[in-house]
Coordinates of C-alpha atoms and ligand atoms in Angstrom, one line a residue:
X148 CA -32.7 -9.9 -0.6
X149 CA -34.5 -6.8 0.4
X150 CA -32.0 -4.0 1.1
X151 CA -32.9 -2.0 4.2
X152 CA -33.0 1.7 3.7
X153 CA -30.0 2.3 6.0
X154 CA -27.9 -0.3 4.1
X155 CA -28.9 1.3 0.8
X156 CA -27.9 4.7 2.1
X157 CA -24.6 3.3 3.2
X158 CA -24.0 1.7 -0.2
X159 CA -24.9 5.0 -1.9
X160 CA -22.5 7.0 0.3
X161 CA -19.8 4.5 -0.3
X162 CA -20.3 4.6 -4.1
X163 CA -20.3 8.4 -4.2
X164 CA -17.2 8.8 -1.9
X165 CA -15.2 6.3 -3.9
X166 CA -16.1 8.1 -7.0
X167 CA -15.1 11.5 -5.6
X168 CA -11.8 10.1 -4.4
X169 CA -11.2 8.4 -7.8
X170 CA -12.0 11.3 -10.1
X171 CA -10.7 14.0 -7.6
X172 CA -13.1 16.7 -8.9
X173 CA -16.6 16.7 -10.3
X174 CA -19.9 18.6 -10.3
X175 CA -22.9 17.2 -8.4
X176 CA -24.6 16.4 -11.7
X177 CA -21.6 14.5 -13.0
X178 CA -21.4 12.5 -9.7
X179 CA -25.1 11.6 -9.8
X180 CA -24.8 10.5 -13.4
X181 CA -21.6 8.5 -12.9
X182 CA -23.0 6.8 -9.8
X183 CA -26.4 6.1 -11.4
X184 CA -28.3 7.9 -8.7
X185 CA -31.0 10.6 -8.8
X186 CA -29.6 14.1 -8.5
X187 CA -31.5 14.8 -5.2
X188 CA -30.1 11.6 -3.7
X189 CA -26.6 12.4 -4.8
X190 CA -27.0 16.0 -3.7
X191 CA -28.1 14.9 -0.2
X192 CA -25.1 12.6 0.2
X193 CA -22.7 15.4 -0.9
X194 CA -24.3 17.7 1.7
X195 CA -23.7 15.1 4.4
X196 CA -20.1 14.5 3.3
X197 CA -19.5 18.2 3.3
X198 CA -21.0 18.8 6.7
X199 CA -18.7 16.0 8.0
X200 CA -15.7 17.7 6.4
X201 CA -15.0 14.7 4.1
X202 CA -15.4 16.7 0.9
X203 CA -15.6 20.3 -0.1
X204 CA -17.2 22.2 -2.8
X205 CA -15.5 25.1 -4.6
X206 CA -16.1 27.4 -7.4
X207 CA -14.1 26.2 -10.5
X208 CA -11.5 28.9 -11.1
X209 CA -12.3 30.7 -14.4
X210 CA -9.7 29.9 -17.0
X211 CA -8.0 27.4 -14.7
X212 CA -11.0 24.9 -14.7
X213 CA -11.8 22.3 -17.3
X214 CA -13.1 23.5 -20.7
X215 CA -16.8 24.3 -20.8
X216 CA -17.3 23.2 -17.2
X217 CA -17.8 26.2 -15.0
X218 CA -19.6 26.1 -11.7
X219 CA -19.1 24.4 -8.4
X220 CA -17.0 21.3 -8.1
X221 CA -17.0 18.7 -5.4
X222 CA -13.6 17.3 -4.3
X223 CA -12.0 15.6 -1.3
X224 CA -11.3 18.0 1.5
X225 CA -7.5 18.7 1.4
X226 CA -6.7 21.3 4.0
X227 CA -7.5 19.7 7.4
X228 CA -5.1 17.0 8.7
X229 CA -7.4 14.1 9.5
X230 CA -5.4 11.0 9.6
X231 CA -2.2 9.6 11.1
X232 CA -0.3 7.3 8.8
X233 CA 2.4 5.0 10.2
X234 CA 4.9 2.9 8.2
X235 CA 6.6 0.3 10.4
X236 CA 9.8 -0.6 8.5
X237 CA 12.3 -3.3 9.4
X238 CA 14.8 -0.5 10.1
X239 CA 12.9 2.8 10.2
X240 CA 9.4 3.9 11.2
X241 CA 7.9 6.9 9.4
X242 CA 4.8 9.0 10.2
X243 CA 2.7 11.4 8.3
X244 CA -0.4 13.5 8.8
X245 CA -2.8 13.8 5.9
X246 CA -6.1 15.2 4.9
X247 CA -8.8 13.1 3.2
X248 CA -7.7 14.4 -0.2
X249 CA -4.0 13.7 0.0
X250 CA -2.2 13.3 -3.3
X251 CA 1.4 13.1 -2.2
X252 CA 3.2 9.8 -2.5
X253 CA 5.8 10.7 0.2
X254 CA 4.2 12.9 2.9
X255 CA 6.4 11.5 5.6
X256 CA 7.6 14.2 8.0
X257 CA 8.7 12.2 11.1
X258 CA 11.1 9.3 10.9
X259 CA 13.1 7.3 13.5
X260 CA 14.8 3.9 14.0
X261 CA 12.1 1.3 14.6
X262 CA 11.9 0.5 18.3
X263 CA 12.5 -3.0 19.5
X264 CA 9.5 -3.4 21.7
X265 CA 5.7 -2.8 21.8
X266 CA 6.0 -0.3 24.6
X267 CA 8.7 1.6 22.9
X268 CA 6.8 1.6 19.7
X269 CA 3.6 3.0 21.3
X270 CA 5.6 5.7 23.2
X271 CA 7.3 6.9 20.1
X272 CA 4.0 7.2 18.1
X273 CA 2.3 9.2 20.9
X274 CA 5.3 11.6 21.0
X275 CA 5.4 11.9 17.2
X276 CA 1.7 12.7 17.0
X277 CA 2.3 15.8 19.0
X278 CA 5.2 16.7 16.8
X279 CA 3.0 16.3 13.7
X280 CA 0.6 19.0 15.0
X281 CA -2.4 16.6 14.8
X282 CA -4.9 18.1 17.1
X283 CA -8.0 15.9 16.6
X284 CA -7.3 13.2 14.0
X285 CA -10.1 11.0 12.9
X286 CA -8.2 7.8 12.6
X287 CA -4.8 6.1 12.0
X288 CA -3.5 3.3 10.0
X289 CA -0.2 1.4 10.3
X290 CA 1.5 -0.9 7.8
X291 CA 3.6 -3.8 9.1
X292 CA 5.7 -6.3 7.2
X293 CA 5.4 -10.0 7.6
X294 CA 2.2 -12.1 8.0
X295 CA -0.6 -9.8 9.2
X296 CA -4.2 -10.8 9.9
X297 CA -5.8 -7.5 8.9
X298 CA -9.3 -8.6 10.0
X299 CA -8.2 -9.8 13.4
X300 CA -5.7 -6.9 13.8
X301 CA -2.8 -9.1 14.8
X302 CA 0.8 -9.6 13.5
X303 CA 1.2 -13.4 13.2
X304 CA 4.7 -13.9 11.9
X305 CA 7.4 -11.4 11.1
X306 CA 10.7 -12.9 10.0
X307 CA 12.5 -9.6 9.9
X308 CA 10.9 -7.9 12.9
X309 CA 10.2 -10.7 15.4
X310 CA 9.1 -8.6 18.3
X311 CA 5.8 -7.6 16.6
X312 CA 4.7 -11.2 16.5
X313 CA 1.5 -11.8 18.5
X314 CA 1.1 -8.1 19.1
X315 CA -2.1 -6.1 18.4
X316 CA -0.4 -2.8 17.6
X317 CA -3.6 -1.2 16.3
X318 CA -5.6 -2.0 19.4
X319 CA -2.7 -0.7 21.6
X320 CA -2.4 2.5 19.6
X321 CA -6.2 2.9 19.6
X322 CA -6.1 2.9 23.3
X323 CA -3.1 5.2 23.6
X324 CA -4.2 7.7 21.0
X325 CA -7.9 7.6 21.7
X326 CA -8.8 7.2 18.0
X327 CA -9.8 4.2 15.9
X328 CA -7.2 2.7 13.6
X329 CA -6.3 -0.4 11.6
X330 CA -3.2 -2.5 11.0
X331 CA -2.5 -3.4 7.4
X332 CA 0.1 -5.7 5.8
X333 CA 2.8 -3.6 4.0
X334 CA 2.7 -5.1 0.5
X335 CA -1.1 -5.2 0.4
X336 CA -0.8 -1.5 1.4
X337 CA 1.4 -0.8 -1.6
X338 CA -1.2 -2.6 -3.8
X339 CA -4.0 -0.4 -2.4
X340 CA -1.9 2.7 -3.1
X341 CA -1.2 1.6 -6.7
X342 CA -5.0 1.0 -7.3
X343 CA -5.7 4.5 -5.9
X344 CA -3.1 6.1 -8.0
X345 CA -3.6 4.1 -11.2
X346 CA -7.3 3.0 -11.1
X347 CA -7.1 1.6 -14.7
X348 CA -4.7 -1.1 -13.4
X349 CA -7.4 -3.6 -12.1
X350 CA -5.7 -6.9 -12.3
X351 CA -2.0 -7.3 -11.4
X352 CA 0.6 -8.8 -9.2
X353 CA 2.6 -6.3 -7.3
X354 CA 6.0 -7.6 -6.3
X355 CA 8.1 -5.6 -3.9
X356 CA 11.7 -6.2 -2.8
X357 CA 13.6 -4.6 0.0
X358 CA 14.8 -6.3 3.2
X359 CA 12.3 -9.0 2.1
X360 CA 10.5 -10.1 -1.0
X361 CA 6.7 -10.1 -1.1
X362 CA 3.7 -9.7 -3.3
X363 CA 0.0 -8.8 -3.4
X364 CA -2.5 -9.8 -6.0
X365 CA -5.1 -7.4 -7.2
X366 CA -8.1 -9.0 -9.0
X367 CA -10.9 -6.8 -10.3
X368 CA -9.6 -3.8 -8.5
X369 CA -9.6 -5.6 -5.1
X370 CA -6.7 -6.8 -3.1
X371 CA -6.8 -10.6 -2.9
X372 CA -7.0 -11.7 0.7
X373 CA -6.6 -15.5 0.5
X374 CA -7.9 -18.1 3.0
X375 CA -4.9 -17.5 5.2
X376 CA -3.1 -14.2 5.7
X377 CA 0.0 -15.6 3.9
X378 CA -1.4 -14.7 0.4
X379 CA 1.3 -13.1 -1.7
X380 CA 4.3 -14.4 0.4
X381 CA 6.1 -15.7 -2.6
X382 CA 9.5 -14.6 -1.1
X383 CA 9.3 -17.7 1.1
X384 CA 9.0 -20.2 -1.7
X385 CA 11.9 -22.6 -1.5
X386 CA 14.5 -22.6 -4.3
X387 CA 16.2 -25.9 -4.6
X388 CA 20.0 -25.8 -4.2
X389 CA 19.9 -22.4 -2.5
X390 CA 21.7 -23.0 0.8
X391 CA 20.9 -19.6 2.3
X392 CA 19.1 -19.4 5.6
X393 CA 16.1 -17.2 5.8
X394 CA 14.7 -15.1 8.7
X395 CA 11.6 -17.2 8.6
X396 CA 13.5 -20.3 9.8
X397 CA 13.6 -22.1 6.5
X398 CA 16.5 -22.6 4.1
X399 CA 16.5 -21.7 0.5
X400 CA 13.7 -19.0 0.4
X401 CA 13.6 -16.9 -2.8
X402 CA 13.9 -13.7 -0.8
X403 CA 17.4 -14.7 0.4
X404 CA 18.4 -14.3 -3.3
X405 CA 16.3 -11.5 -4.8
X406 CA 15.7 -9.1 -1.8
X407 CA 18.2 -6.3 -1.3
X408 CA 20.6 -8.0 1.1
X409 CA 20.7 -11.2 -1.1
X410 CA 21.4 -9.2 -4.2
X411 CA 24.1 -7.2 -2.5
X412 CA 25.7 -10.4 -1.1
X413 CA 25.7 -12.0 -4.6
X414 CA 27.4 -8.9 -6.0
X415 CA 30.0 -8.7 -3.3
X416 CA 30.8 -12.3 -3.7
X417 CA 31.1 -12.1 -7.5
X418 CA 33.3 -9.0 -7.4
X419 CA 35.3 -9.9 -4.3
X420 CA 34.4 -6.4 -3.0
X421 CA 33.2 -7.2 0.5
X422 CA 32.1 -3.6 1.2
X423 CA 30.5 -2.7 -2.1
X424 CA 27.4 -0.5 -1.9
X425 CA 24.1 -0.7 -3.6
X426 CA 25.0 2.1 -6.0
X427 CA 28.0 0.1 -7.3
X428 CA 25.7 -2.9 -7.8
X429 CA 23.3 -0.7 -9.8
X430 CA 26.2 0.6 -12.0
X431 CA 27.4 -2.9 -12.6
X432 CA 23.9 -4.2 -13.4
X433 CA 23.5 -1.4 -15.9
X434 CA 26.9 -2.2 -17.5
X435 CA 26.2 -6.0 -17.7
X436 CA 22.5 -6.8 -17.2
X437 CA 23.1 -10.4 -18.2
X438 CA 25.8 -11.0 -15.5
X439 CA 25.8 -14.4 -14.1
X440 CA 25.5 -13.3 -10.4
X441 CA 22.5 -11.1 -11.3
X442 CA 20.7 -13.9 -13.2
X443 CA 21.4 -16.4 -10.4
X444 CA 19.6 -14.0 -8.0
X445 CA 16.7 -12.9 -10.2
X446 CA 15.9 -15.9 -12.4
X447 CA 14.5 -18.0 -9.5
X448 CA 12.5 -15.0 -8.5
X449 CA 11.1 -14.8 -12.0
X450 CA 10.1 -18.4 -11.9
X451 CA 8.2 -17.9 -8.6
X452 CA 6.5 -14.9 -10.1
X453 CA 5.6 -16.8 -13.3
X454 CA 4.1 -19.5 -11.2
X455 CA 1.9 -17.0 -9.3
X456 CA 0.8 -15.5 -12.6
X457 CA -0.2 -18.9 -13.9
X458 CA -2.1 -19.8 -10.7
X459 CA -3.9 -16.4 -10.4
X460 CA -4.6 -15.9 -14.1
X461 CA -2.7 -12.6 -14.5
X462 CA -0.6 -11.1 -17.2
X463 CA 0.5 -7.9 -15.5
X464 CA 3.3 -7.4 -12.9
X465 CA 4.1 -4.2 -11.1
X466 CA 7.6 -4.1 -9.5
X467 CA 8.3 -1.8 -6.6
X468 CA 11.0 -1.1 -4.0
X469 CA 14.5 -2.3 -4.8
X470 CA 13.3 -3.5 -8.3
X471 CA 12.4 0.1 -9.2
X472 CA 15.9 0.9 -8.2
X473 CA 17.6 -1.4 -10.7
X474 CA 18.6 -0.3 -14.2
X475 CA 16.0 -0.6 -16.9
X476 CA 18.0 -3.2 -18.8
X477 CA 18.1 -5.5 -15.8
X478 CA 14.3 -5.1 -15.3
X479 CA 13.8 -5.9 -19.0
X480 CA 15.7 -9.1 -18.5
X481 CA 13.7 -10.0 -15.4
X482 CA 10.5 -9.3 -17.4
X483 CA 11.7 -11.6 -20.2
X484 CA 12.4 -14.3 -17.6
X485 CA 8.9 -13.9 -16.1
X486 CA 7.3 -14.1 -19.5
X487 CA 9.3 -17.2 -20.3
X488 CA 7.6 -19.1 -17.4
X489 CA 4.1 -17.7 -18.0
X490 CA 1.6 -19.6 -20.0
X491 CA -0.3 -16.4 -20.9
X492 CA 2.8 -15.2 -22.8
X493 CA 2.4 -18.1 -25.3
X494 CA -0.7 -16.5 -26.8
X495 CA -0.5 -12.9 -25.4
X496 CA 1.9 -10.5 -23.7
X497 CA 3.0 -10.3 -20.1
X498 CA 3.4 -6.6 -19.1
X499 CA 6.1 -6.0 -16.5
X500 CA 6.8 -2.5 -15.3
X501 CA 8.3 -0.7 -12.3
X502 CA 6.3 1.8 -10.2
X503 CA 7.0 4.0 -7.2
X504 CA 5.9 2.8 -3.8
X505 CA 2.7 4.5 -2.8
X506 CA 2.5 3.5 0.8
X507 CA 0.8 6.7 2.1
X508 CA -1.9 6.4 -0.6
X509 CA -2.4 2.8 0.4
X510 CA -2.7 3.6 4.1
X511 CA -5.2 6.3 3.3
X512 CA -7.2 4.0 1.1
X513 CA -7.2 1.4 3.9
X514 CA -8.5 4.0 6.4
X515 CA -11.2 5.1 4.0
X516 CA -12.2 1.6 3.2
X517 CA -12.2 0.2 6.7
X518 CA -13.0 3.1 8.9
X519 CA -14.5 6.0 7.0
X520 CA -16.9 4.4 4.6
X521 CA -18.6 1.8 6.8
X522 CA -19.8 4.6 9.1
X523 CA -23.5 5.1 9.4
X524 CA -23.1 8.5 11.1
X525 CA -21.4 11.2 9.1
X526 CA -21.6 13.6 12.1
X527 CA -18.8 11.4 13.7
X528 CA -16.7 9.8 10.9
X529 CA -14.5 6.9 12.2
X530 CA -16.5 6.5 15.3
X531 CA -14.4 4.2 17.6
X532 CA -17.3 1.9 18.3
X533 CA -17.6 1.1 14.6
X534 CA -13.9 0.6 14.2
X535 CA -13.4 -1.8 17.1
Ligands
ZN744 ZN1 11.7 -17.6 4.3

């Protein structure tokens, strides 16, 4: 296959920008060497990215810079707010405005109860955009729970937020805001955020629990998409003899046991304290990590996760959300249970750790991947015609 010059240029731009975003700070010569490009080629791309306001070049501060590396350094532009990030939660919707080089995990400045209709949702975002002081943003990204067709931009099935089903929220917002944008699935967004923050983690299953239980597989540094957009939906795997009804319409789903409401229900039932709070659950789990009610909720989840590891060929699990909120001893027990069902543990080690949710980083990574990098014209990053 003969690469057209324009395609080659695009690939080079992509490689260089990914590199800058990953290392955060480098000289032109270092970038050229790391990307395997000639210095004039790399230099020209850096000039283009700078003219577009995607990166900036600054004098390394004497004494504050890295040892033996004075001179000018290229880094992502981090002063101008460029993007609107939207997290659509089951209960609350949060918004943030970020520059290209945003490092914060929690930049959310606007938050409100998630509206119950598409019209209400669009109206709130348009109002919030003004409150965020975003004058001319380049693009937006929103994360949505449930089954999301990211390519087609449509929410297919959303057990905990039924009104979004069949909606094309990104297209509606694109129209209302006049900027391009994309809709991303919430757990895959967390996985993208984890890759951006911990680039050495290249193969893992991220499992998140909150109102629901879901996962996203990352293979070779890429989020696994699957033939259908249900990839990672392990929370809706049926657990035999579990009589609980699930929001998806089925009975016995794993998420009715191991997501936050299920855990709380099990704790309340076991203790007879009908109004017990999550903090009490955490204290009790710390006191007795082997408690029967906790094992009954988490062991089936561990089995489902082990099955996923066996199918995907993974030995690394990253737990986020409600899991990261449980005591270390309870997570250690869950890790042991996951290892117990994983073949890779027979001759190696399964590594199970908790991590913070990095949703904003993930949304930003999604924008850069889908809207910023495929552009052919750096004078107009995120041109709407390209994002359509
Ligand atoms: Zn279900």
